[in-house]
């Protein structure tokens, strides 16, 4: 079931085309990620969908609802965590949540939200004393207080340390388990890959590509990179390299002392042949790994640009 | 139903925010109190006491004339005559050392007709000296008149007139002026919260929820009113119990003047917030406005004491009418039927309405609410 449909969205600020013809639709229960470098138009796209910025052109539909006619109904259905994570600094997390809960016709118990965002311990501290990660979790909590069907998270992990980022990933995965639809923006590729059902890569206000992370990577190339290292030293590695080059599926090899890198279009077959060879010659392999392609490689392939965090 | 609950929660939040904001307490409560105490101590402390001068009387050779003058001098309540008998040298020494304000040397013989007043050179221009010489002058004039056998034809009668039931003391004047100033500043400076909320994106955040911004504004105003009422009560208590101000309050007039004044100055603050992008910009403008009004609106001193060319400016400023309105309703117990009071309230209202309209227009057209 489609819960959100966006058609040919356009927005310019002066001479700058922030969003230039973006269309997509989001299904119930999925984590939909919009990813792109800074200034790609992610936040503007989100703010138009959230009803904050009117689009110059295009259509936004939440099922049968649209902003012109059903603003209040839409606001009841969505939860938003804006990039600025604005809240009342002199109130505690509990007081902030309680206040926000009165804005909606129905709300989840504050207790439950505090538990979910792991702030029960800090419920009585003033918000201004919270760390960046704690603030961000509270901002997500405020977005969830009304138990919305659709949650918008605008770069929830930007500027956080790895531990704090992981905490937020846990929250997003819990939301998914609850069957909520999440629309997420980020500029961390790793995050998009881990969390999303579908990824929409935008650059310069346009959608570059849109698909599941796995098929985006798959589309890219069939070639895989395999890393090996041998206990028996450089000699064994050299013998193995010689053998590998004879295989049809192997396109390239590279050796550095006892460690060997091979590129193959059929990783399973190649590994089978490799282990047969080492067994016969009584060589011992210490480490094997298949290097996976990432969304970063997808981005580079589609835009021809370096990825910059 | 739901609106009421929203209002309650928002008001509760505003109450907590105000209670936890130390700056609000300092500028809203502590600062006006200190300012009022300082002004009252400087300008009204001593001058309220009755005038009295201590004098030493030199009566070296008692005679009829000197006894007659001495008995008249002793009857004057304004003069505190130092006990003991002094010769001229003793008296001069006392004056030099400022142990007495002056010495009066009575005629040494029945025939002598002059009376001398010895004062300290340092105090020659002082009020006490002026008063003493005036008193003695009068005494001598009367003596001359009776010597000539004439009766007084003309007499000066001194009366003071006020429109109220009692005289306006400086304490009352300053107290009501300070209350007006405190409420005006609360409005002028208070709206900085709006700039701060906008800067932090909090207004934008609230607009993403179905929260009714009108209820939010209403709860904010309710909080501001309560804060102002605390200001009025506290300043009045200090004024009445520590400095002896006299208040004759017409509560109905006071409430109307207070409501219009507080709303109008908040509207002025709102107007300033509509074109200030940063807290600093807001505070700069608010400071200029508040300083101008503080000194031109008869808060500390009556407008009539200012140079004439500047008085027309005072007669335009809203704080002039707010301070006057508070004086009328708190000291003179003026009822709302008074036309001066109505005209004052009208001018205050006009300021507020215009400021609010331009402010809202600027908010809409420049749409700085939506800017990040």
XYZ file of C-alpha atoms in Angstrom:
681
model
C 0.000 0.000 0.000
C 1.348 3.408 -0.931
C 1.264 5.874 1.961
C 3.060 8.757 0.294
C 3.271 9.789 -3.294
C 5.416 12.607 -4.603
C 5.144 13.724 -8.212
C 7.418 16.063 -10.145
C 8.375 18.193 -7.190
C 10.245 21.412 -8.015
C 11.592 24.210 -5.865
C 13.968 27.076 -6.616
C 15.515 29.611 -4.253
C 16.384 32.552 -6.460
C 18.602 31.218 -9.224
C 19.355 27.976 -7.392
C 17.302 24.941 -8.341
C 17.219 23.156 -5.011
C 14.805 20.439 -6.119
C 14.396 19.722 -9.801
C 11.697 17.229 -10.727
C 11.677 14.629 -7.974
C 9.066 11.838 -7.975
C 8.787 8.732 -5.817
C 6.318 6.783 -3.745
C 6.719 5.152 -0.348
C 5.012 1.937 0.759
C 3.646 1.286 4.234
C 6.193 -0.150 6.652
C 9.323 0.572 4.674
C 12.406 2.542 5.574
C 12.919 4.869 2.639
C 16.241 6.673 2.558
C 17.117 9.770 0.611
C 20.858 10.056 0.352
C 23.135 12.574 -1.274
C 25.911 15.056 -0.605
C 25.316 18.336 1.255
C 23.203 20.703 -0.796
C 21.732 17.929 -2.941
C 18.184 18.999 -2.039
C 17.367 16.359 0.586
C 16.158 18.733 3.282
C 14.200 20.914 0.872
C 12.458 17.836 -0.505
C 11.602 16.720 3.020
C 10.390 20.166 4.084
C 8.046 20.331 1.112
C 6.630 16.922 2.021
C 6.278 18.014 5.662
C 4.260 21.037 4.563
C 6.753 23.656 5.738
C 7.857 24.909 2.338
C 5.339 25.192 -0.485
C 6.636 23.563 -3.682
C 6.883 25.670 -6.853
C 5.416 22.745 -8.758
C 4.392 19.166 -8.199
C 2.055 17.081 -6.111
C 2.296 15.575 -2.639
C -0.310 13.040 -1.527
C -0.613 11.153 1.734
C -3.035 8.506 0.532
C -6.039 10.655 -0.319
C -4.897 13.642 1.735
C -3.072 16.732 0.496
C -1.717 19.862 2.203
C -4.151 22.306 0.605
C -7.232 20.666 2.040
C -6.185 18.404 4.899
C -3.272 20.123 6.660
C -4.458 19.289 10.189
C -5.231 15.677 9.337
C -1.802 15.200 7.801
C -0.097 16.799 10.812
C -1.867 14.283 13.037
C -0.549 11.405 10.909
C 3.093 12.378 10.592
C 5.954 12.814 13.045
C 8.901 14.992 12.161
C 12.434 15.237 13.479
C 13.917 18.338 11.842
C 17.639 18.823 11.356
C 17.823 21.630 13.910
C 16.409 19.388 16.698
C 14.586 22.349 18.211
C 12.962 21.877 21.614
C 12.481 23.734 24.882
C 15.951 23.803 26.435
C 14.791 24.781 29.898
C 12.283 21.952 30.104
C 13.171 18.331 30.832
C 12.728 15.538 28.255
C 9.642 14.385 30.122
C 8.122 17.893 30.121
C 8.891 18.351 26.427
C 7.210 15.048 25.606
C 4.208 15.839 27.802
C 3.763 19.234 26.186
C 3.970 17.827 22.660
C 1.535 15.048 23.494
C -1.202 17.645 24.177
C -0.954 18.856 20.558
C -2.372 15.584 19.224
C -5.750 13.916 19.569
C -4.073 10.682 20.607
C -0.594 10.133 21.972
C 1.593 7.339 23.265
C 2.426 7.389 26.983
C 5.501 9.530 27.717
C 6.883 6.647 29.775
C 6.917 4.351 26.750
C 8.693 6.895 24.559
C 11.349 7.613 27.194
C 11.991 3.866 27.347
C 12.199 3.567 23.576
C 14.658 6.445 23.158
C 16.582 5.297 26.235
C 16.290 8.557 28.153
C 14.487 7.287 31.248
C 17.568 8.061 33.334
C 17.734 11.636 32.084
C 14.019 12.367 32.202
C 14.460 15.101 34.829
C 17.523 16.894 33.466
C 17.063 20.104 31.559
C 17.441 19.549 27.831
C 20.291 22.047 27.609
C 22.385 19.702 29.756
C 21.916 16.705 27.448
C 24.621 15.488 25.047
C 24.223 15.768 21.282
C 23.161 12.136 20.973
C 20.655 12.421 23.803
C 19.127 15.560 22.276
C 18.847 13.813 18.938
C 17.117 10.829 20.557
C 14.693 13.172 22.274
C 14.008 14.866 18.931
C 13.112 11.442 17.522
C 11.003 10.793 20.634
C 9.084 14.011 20.005
C 8.464 12.841 16.433
C 7.047 9.567 17.763
C 4.899 10.929 20.600
C 1.715 10.959 18.519
C 2.277 7.366 17.370
C 2.365 8.583 13.741
C 2.056 6.330 10.722
C 4.874 8.102 8.915
C 8.034 9.394 10.561
C 10.454 11.806 8.912
C 14.003 11.813 10.232
C 16.243 14.490 8.722
C 19.886 13.493 9.174
C 19.346 12.055 12.646
C 22.948 10.908 13.047
C 24.910 13.836 11.631
C 27.614 14.988 14.005
C 27.237 12.098 16.423
C 29.935 9.698 17.621
C 29.761 6.043 16.447
C 28.170 4.820 19.680
C 25.429 7.469 19.551
C 24.830 6.672 15.880
C 24.332 3.020 16.696
C 21.778 3.938 19.368
C 19.800 5.833 16.772
C 20.009 2.951 14.303
C 18.506 0.720 16.987
C 15.621 3.134 17.398
C 14.988 3.202 13.646
C 15.018 -0.611 13.483
C 12.544 -0.728 16.382
C 10.265 1.654 14.513
C 10.425 -0.652 11.533
C 9.564 -3.621 13.752
C 6.508 -1.654 14.916
C 5.410 -1.421 11.297
C 5.994 2.339 10.966
C 6.963 3.953 7.707
C 10.200 5.880 8.035
C 11.569 8.430 5.618
C 15.173 9.123 6.387
C 17.827 11.381 4.980
C 21.491 10.866 5.659
C 24.820 11.432 4.098
C 26.338 8.293 5.548
C 26.308 5.523 2.937
C 26.872 2.874 5.565
C 23.717 3.958 7.336
C 21.581 3.863 4.216
C 22.850 0.373 3.442
C 22.188 -0.960 6.949
C 18.774 0.524 7.587
C 16.856 1.049 4.390
C 14.546 -1.055 2.334
C 14.972 1.330 -0.554
C 17.501 4.021 -1.269
C 16.999 7.103 -3.384
C 20.251 8.771 -4.366
C 19.874 12.478 -5.149
C 22.413 14.894 -6.510
C 21.876 18.497 -7.598
C 18.153 18.288 -6.954
C 17.589 15.224 -9.137
C 17.105 11.531 -8.411
C 20.165 9.680 -9.665
C 18.827 6.212 -8.950
C 16.268 4.491 -6.708
C 16.210 0.820 -5.656
C 16.978 -1.577 -2.808
C 20.576 -1.292 -1.569
C 21.345 -4.869 -2.651
C 20.108 -4.496 -6.214
C 21.773 -1.123 -6.589
C 25.068 -2.789 -5.777
C 24.264 -5.765 -7.933
C 23.471 -3.562 -10.925
C 26.861 -2.029 -10.605
C 29.019 -5.009 -11.599
C 29.300 -8.738 -11.175
C 32.974 -8.535 -10.354
C 34.059 -9.277 -6.765
C 37.348 -8.726 -5.007
C 38.760 -11.687 -2.988
C 41.524 -11.281 -0.398
C 43.711 -14.203 0.706
C 46.764 -14.637 2.880
C 48.952 -17.722 3.250
C 50.638 -19.152 6.344
C 53.308 -20.734 4.166
C 54.651 -17.389 3.010
C 55.383 -15.651 -0.251
C 56.260 -18.792 -2.160
C 52.859 -20.349 -1.649
C 51.179 -17.096 -2.605
C 53.199 -16.900 -5.782
C 52.230 -20.480 -6.767
C 48.583 -19.715 -6.074
C 48.709 -16.531 -8.157
C 50.199 -18.458 -11.060
C 47.397 -20.996 -10.817
C 44.666 -18.341 -10.536
C 45.687 -16.426 -13.638
C 44.968 -19.550 -15.669
C 41.294 -19.489 -14.639
C 38.902 -17.896 -17.079
C 36.764 -16.058 -14.461
C 39.715 -14.267 -12.914
C 40.277 -10.871 -14.492
C 43.173 -9.532 -12.466
C 45.536 -10.457 -9.613
C 47.783 -8.516 -7.299
C 50.320 -9.945 -4.806
C 52.182 -8.451 -1.886
C 54.417 -11.021 -0.091
C 52.104 -13.661 1.398
C 48.872 -11.824 0.673
C 47.019 -12.020 -2.584
C 44.127 -10.109 -4.147
C 42.128 -11.514 -7.042
C 39.221 -10.061 -9.024
C 36.720 -12.571 -10.303
C 33.375 -12.561 -12.047
C 32.433 -15.938 -10.508
C 33.613 -15.834 -6.887
C 32.093 -19.209 -5.921
C 33.764 -21.163 -8.722
C 37.038 -19.390 -8.225
C 37.133 -20.170 -4.510
C 36.255 -23.816 -5.173
C 39.179 -24.131 -7.610
C 41.455 -22.254 -5.221
C 40.821 -24.511 -2.246
C 41.193 -27.628 -4.422
C 44.594 -26.283 -5.446
C 45.760 -25.488 -1.913
C 44.572 -28.856 -0.597
C 46.470 -30.764 -3.311
C 49.669 -28.785 -2.684
C 49.266 -28.804 1.092
C 49.315 -25.015 1.417
C 47.524 -23.389 4.350
C 45.302 -20.369 3.915
C 45.191 -18.076 6.927
C 42.463 -15.579 5.875
C 39.883 -15.363 3.131
C 37.471 -12.538 2.532
C 35.211 -11.399 -0.257
C 35.216 -7.632 -0.409
C 31.694 -6.354 -0.923
C 30.776 -3.446 -3.077
C 29.110 -0.624 -1.158
C 26.669 2.144 -1.954
C 29.655 4.399 -2.066
C 30.785 2.568 -5.166
C 27.253 2.906 -6.529
C 27.331 6.647 -5.973
C 30.679 6.988 -7.678
C 29.508 4.875 -10.591
C 26.296 6.890 -11.060
C 27.547 10.421 -10.558
C 31.190 10.089 -11.523
C 32.053 12.019 -8.351
C 34.130 11.182 -5.316
C 31.957 10.501 -2.287
C 32.531 13.048 0.456
C 30.991 12.675 3.878
C -12.153 20.927 25.520
C -8.895 19.869 23.953
C -8.022 23.551 23.542
C -8.357 24.070 27.263
C -6.002 21.188 27.967
C -3.548 22.558 25.393
C -3.727 25.991 27.010
C -3.118 24.531 30.459
C -0.092 22.533 29.340
C 1.344 25.421 27.351
C 0.818 27.798 30.249
C 2.477 25.324 32.600
C 5.427 25.086 30.219
C 5.652 28.891 29.991
C 5.545 29.126 33.770
C 8.410 26.659 34.124
C 10.405 28.380 31.393
C 10.011 31.751 33.115
C 10.810 30.369 36.554
C 13.953 28.716 35.235
C 15.151 31.747 33.263
C 17.397 33.618 35.682
C 17.714 36.611 33.351
C 13.964 37.191 33.503
C 14.072 37.452 37.266
C 17.046 39.742 37.293
C 15.757 42.230 34.734
C 12.090 41.888 35.552
C 12.122 41.871 39.337
C 15.490 42.579 40.882
C 16.556 45.420 38.586
C 13.412 47.601 38.925
C 13.462 47.116 42.701
C 17.098 48.192 42.981
C 16.554 51.126 40.639
C 13.560 52.307 42.629
C 15.332 51.957 45.977
C 18.329 53.928 44.717
C 16.195 56.751 43.353
C 14.054 56.904 46.453
C 17.036 56.992 48.790
C 18.750 59.715 46.772
C 15.822 61.999 46.085
C 13.271 61.559 48.768
C 15.030 60.485 51.955
C 16.007 63.723 53.820
C 13.912 66.368 52.163
C 10.681 65.049 53.623
C 11.677 65.984 57.170
C 10.686 69.398 58.502
C 13.191 72.176 58.178
C 15.020 72.989 61.376
C 18.208 74.942 61.962
C 20.326 74.901 65.084
C 21.487 78.321 66.173
C 23.517 79.759 69.041
C 22.269 83.037 70.445
C 24.738 85.627 71.738
C 23.194 87.820 74.356
C 26.193 89.332 76.146
C 24.553 92.404 77.653
C 20.974 91.640 78.465
C 18.669 94.608 77.833
C 15.041 95.193 76.909
C 15.504 95.008 73.172
C 17.563 91.859 73.294
C 15.142 90.148 75.674
C 12.236 91.043 73.463
C 13.977 89.637 70.364
C 15.150 86.542 72.227
C 11.647 85.703 73.371
C 10.389 86.016 69.790
C 13.205 83.889 68.430
C 12.621 81.180 71.020
C 9.003 80.928 69.946
C 9.958 79.996 66.432
C 9.643 76.261 65.971
C 11.977 76.260 63.043
C 14.888 77.318 65.205
C 16.590 74.982 67.609
C 18.426 77.177 70.084
C 21.574 75.723 71.569
C 21.529 75.727 75.365
C 23.992 77.886 77.274
C 25.313 81.386 77.118
C 27.937 82.359 74.615
C 30.024 85.402 73.919
C 30.736 86.401 70.338
C 34.042 84.503 70.149
C 32.486 81.249 71.394
C 29.688 81.603 68.848
C 32.085 82.219 65.969
C 34.017 79.141 66.909
C 30.862 77.020 66.991
C 29.902 78.246 63.550
C 33.391 77.665 62.179
C 33.360 74.088 63.412
C 29.844 73.685 62.041
C 28.436 72.622 65.379
C 25.581 75.015 64.795
C 24.164 76.243 61.503
C 24.440 79.893 62.499
C 24.799 82.284 65.418
C 22.549 85.243 66.076
C 24.071 88.219 67.854
C 21.455 90.254 69.719
C 21.803 94.027 70.229
C 24.250 94.827 73.029
C 22.225 97.813 74.320
C 18.620 99.046 74.238
C 19.481 101.720 71.674
C 21.245 99.468 69.193
C 19.011 98.478 66.287
C 21.030 95.932 64.367
C 20.943 92.201 64.653
C 23.792 90.130 63.166
C 23.704 86.659 61.717
C 27.003 84.772 61.690
C 27.248 81.958 59.210
C 29.986 79.743 57.882
C 31.388 80.920 54.562
C 31.142 77.385 53.188
C 27.381 77.387 53.668
C 26.765 80.877 52.378
C 24.694 79.657 49.435
C 23.068 76.777 51.297
C 19.324 76.430 51.746
C 19.601 76.718 55.539
C 21.365 80.082 55.339
C 18.817 81.397 52.861
C 15.996 80.308 55.068
C 17.543 81.743 58.226
C 18.171 85.136 56.717
C 14.603 85.131 55.425
C 13.252 84.327 58.858
C 15.290 87.038 60.583
C 14.431 89.550 57.887
C 10.759 88.942 58.533
C 11.322 89.280 62.269
C 13.020 92.622 61.834
C 10.358 93.862 59.426
C 7.687 93.092 61.994
C 9.760 94.797 64.669
C 10.107 97.832 62.408
C 6.403 97.878 61.676
C 5.412 97.740 65.320
C 8.025 100.383 66.124
C 6.377 102.606 63.527
C 2.961 101.783 65.000
C 1.614 100.338 61.736
C -0.354 97.147 61.233
C 0.250 94.729 58.428
C -1.863 95.381 55.417
C -0.819 92.563 53.086
C -0.295 88.985 53.953
C 0.875 86.083 51.843
C -1.109 82.923 52.143
C 0.559 79.788 50.816
C -1.592 76.962 49.540
C -0.901 74.007 47.351
C -3.401 72.555 44.973
C -3.657 69.072 43.450
C -6.420 67.428 41.507
C -6.516 64.492 43.909
C -7.499 63.979 47.445
C -3.961 64.218 48.675
C -0.692 65.736 47.651
C 1.597 63.868 45.250
C 4.748 63.011 47.126
C 7.929 62.285 45.191
C 7.786 58.753 46.629
C 4.357 58.192 45.098
C 5.489 59.765 41.860
C 8.575 57.567 41.622
C 6.776 54.402 42.729
C 4.132 54.656 40.022
C 6.777 55.675 37.468
C 8.878 52.630 38.304
C 5.909 50.292 38.014
C 5.142 51.739 34.593
C 8.778 51.379 33.558
C 9.050 47.790 34.789
C 5.941 46.694 32.884
C 7.002 48.608 29.767
C 10.440 47.019 29.808
C 8.937 43.594 30.401
C 7.077 43.985 27.119
C 9.853 45.694 25.180
C 12.550 43.204 26.152
C 10.403 40.141 26.734
C 9.663 39.462 23.074
C 13.304 38.539 22.564
C 12.076 35.000 23.321
C 10.336 35.074 19.974
C 13.590 35.900 18.149
C 15.359 33.179 20.093
C 12.660 30.601 19.368
C 12.772 31.503 15.699
C 16.557 31.280 15.594
C 16.537 27.846 17.200
C 13.839 26.623 14.819
C 11.365 26.074 17.629
C 8.605 28.037 15.908
C 9.139 25.958 12.795
C 9.071 22.821 14.913
C 5.752 23.808 16.481
C 4.309 24.549 13.064
C 4.990 20.935 12.093
C 2.584 19.804 14.813
C -1.170 20.409 14.888
C -0.536 22.736 17.904
C -2.595 25.924 17.701
C -0.185 28.844 17.621
C -2.932 31.188 18.831
C -3.225 29.183 22.036
C 0.529 29.246 22.371
C 0.526 33.039 22.061
C -2.313 33.320 24.540
C -0.538 31.208 27.144
C 2.570 33.321 26.639
C 0.607 36.535 27.247
C -1.067 35.052 30.329
C 2.359 34.296 31.764
C 3.553 37.827 31.015
C 0.519 39.322 32.769
C 1.179 37.287 35.873
C 4.805 38.363 35.848
C 3.737 42.007 35.600
C 1.278 41.615 38.449
C 4.138 40.294 40.584
C 6.103 43.421 39.611
C 3.260 45.756 40.599
C 2.648 44.073 43.942
C 6.310 43.834 44.880
C 7.185 47.414 43.935
C 4.058 48.725 45.681
C 4.827 46.816 48.867
C 8.382 48.165 48.971
C 7.197 51.677 48.165
C 4.467 51.692 50.783
C 6.133 49.856 53.642
C 9.731 51.004 53.305
C 9.410 54.465 51.800
C 5.979 55.421 53.056
C 4.240 55.960 49.748
C 0.515 56.706 49.920
C -1.682 54.815 47.507
C -5.372 55.439 46.892
C -6.154 52.818 44.317
C -9.139 52.722 42.014
C -8.888 49.045 41.118
C -11.141 49.168 38.099
C -9.133 51.977 36.487
C -5.892 50.260 37.455
C -6.906 46.998 35.782
C -7.913 48.750 32.565
C -4.754 50.878 32.436
C -2.625 47.835 33.241
C -4.206 45.636 30.575
C -3.897 48.216 27.828
C -0.373 49.204 28.870
C 0.969 45.660 29.166
C -0.592 44.627 25.836
C 0.716 47.684 24.030
C 4.283 47.346 25.223
C 4.235 43.666 24.338
C 2.994 44.674 20.904
C 5.951 47.079 20.633
C 8.270 44.184 21.532
C 6.537 42.038 18.915
C 7.075 44.780 16.355
C 10.807 44.914 17.159
C 11.020 41.123 16.888
C 9.443 41.223 13.431
C 12.493 42.845 11.864
C 15.291 41.601 14.146
C 17.100 38.555 12.832
C 19.302 38.033 15.892
C 18.991 38.441 19.631
C 21.679 41.133 19.563
C 19.849 43.183 16.953
C 16.654 42.929 18.979
C 18.319 43.969 22.219
C 20.000 46.932 20.525
C 16.721 48.353 19.276
C 14.868 47.586 22.511
C 17.585 49.331 24.517
C 17.400 52.512 22.468
C 13.619 52.637 22.684
C 13.604 51.919 26.391
C 16.282 54.512 27.195
C 14.546 57.230 25.247
C 11.272 56.580 26.979
C 12.807 56.136 30.418
C 14.037 59.711 30.514
C 11.467 61.458 28.359
C 8.301 60.006 29.818
C 8.281 61.438 33.310
C 9.253 58.247 35.066
C 11.862 59.747 37.372
C 11.073 63.462 37.112
C 7.955 65.340 36.082
C 7.861 66.236 32.396
C 7.335 69.901 33.322
C 10.893 70.073 34.690
C 12.350 69.305 31.258
C 13.310 71.915 28.641
C 10.243 73.149 26.859
C 11.382 72.202 23.360
C 11.620 68.527 24.356
C 8.224 68.316 26.024
C 6.239 67.755 22.806
C 8.223 64.509 22.320
C 7.168 63.374 25.780
C 3.557 64.051 24.926
C 3.738 61.527 22.104
C 5.412 58.608 23.895
C 3.184 55.832 25.223
C 5.113 55.466 28.472
C 4.167 59.050 29.404
C 0.510 58.103 29.320
C 1.042 54.749 30.924
C 2.922 56.294 33.872
C 0.278 59.020 34.121
C -2.506 56.476 33.932
C -0.968 54.422 36.709
C -0.533 57.578 38.824
C -4.144 58.540 38.251
C -5.454 55.108 39.162
C -3.048 54.281 41.990
C -2.506 57.628 43.734
C -5.465 59.841 42.840
C -8.015 57.053 42.711
C -9.274 58.509 39.449
C -12.278 56.736 38.023
C -12.479 55.638 34.426
C -14.971 58.399 33.741
C -12.107 60.891 33.696
C -11.427 62.082 30.170
C -7.670 62.495 30.719
C -7.486 58.864 31.661
C -9.477 57.827 28.600
C -7.381 59.906 26.231
C -4.208 58.416 27.750
C -5.531 54.879 27.353
C -6.527 55.707 23.789
C -3.005 56.855 22.914
C -1.498 53.746 24.520
C -3.929 51.568 22.565
C -3.098 53.350 19.315
C 0.610 52.681 19.784
C -0.064 49.016 20.531
C -2.460 48.510 17.628
C -0.161 50.139 15.069
C 2.893 48.261 16.333
C 0.993 44.972 16.206
C -0.365 45.552 12.707
C 2.997 46.546 11.212
C 4.662 43.678 13.077
C 2.250 41.072 11.701
C 2.545 42.537 8.240
C 6.349 42.297 8.383
C 6.127 38.719 9.665
C 3.932 37.781 6.730
C 5.668 39.610 3.904
C 9.257 38.923 4.875
C 8.209 35.486 6.132
C 11.212 35.329 8.427
C 9.283 32.810 10.450
C 10.087 30.205 7.853
C 13.754 31.068 7.461
C 16.269 28.745 8.995
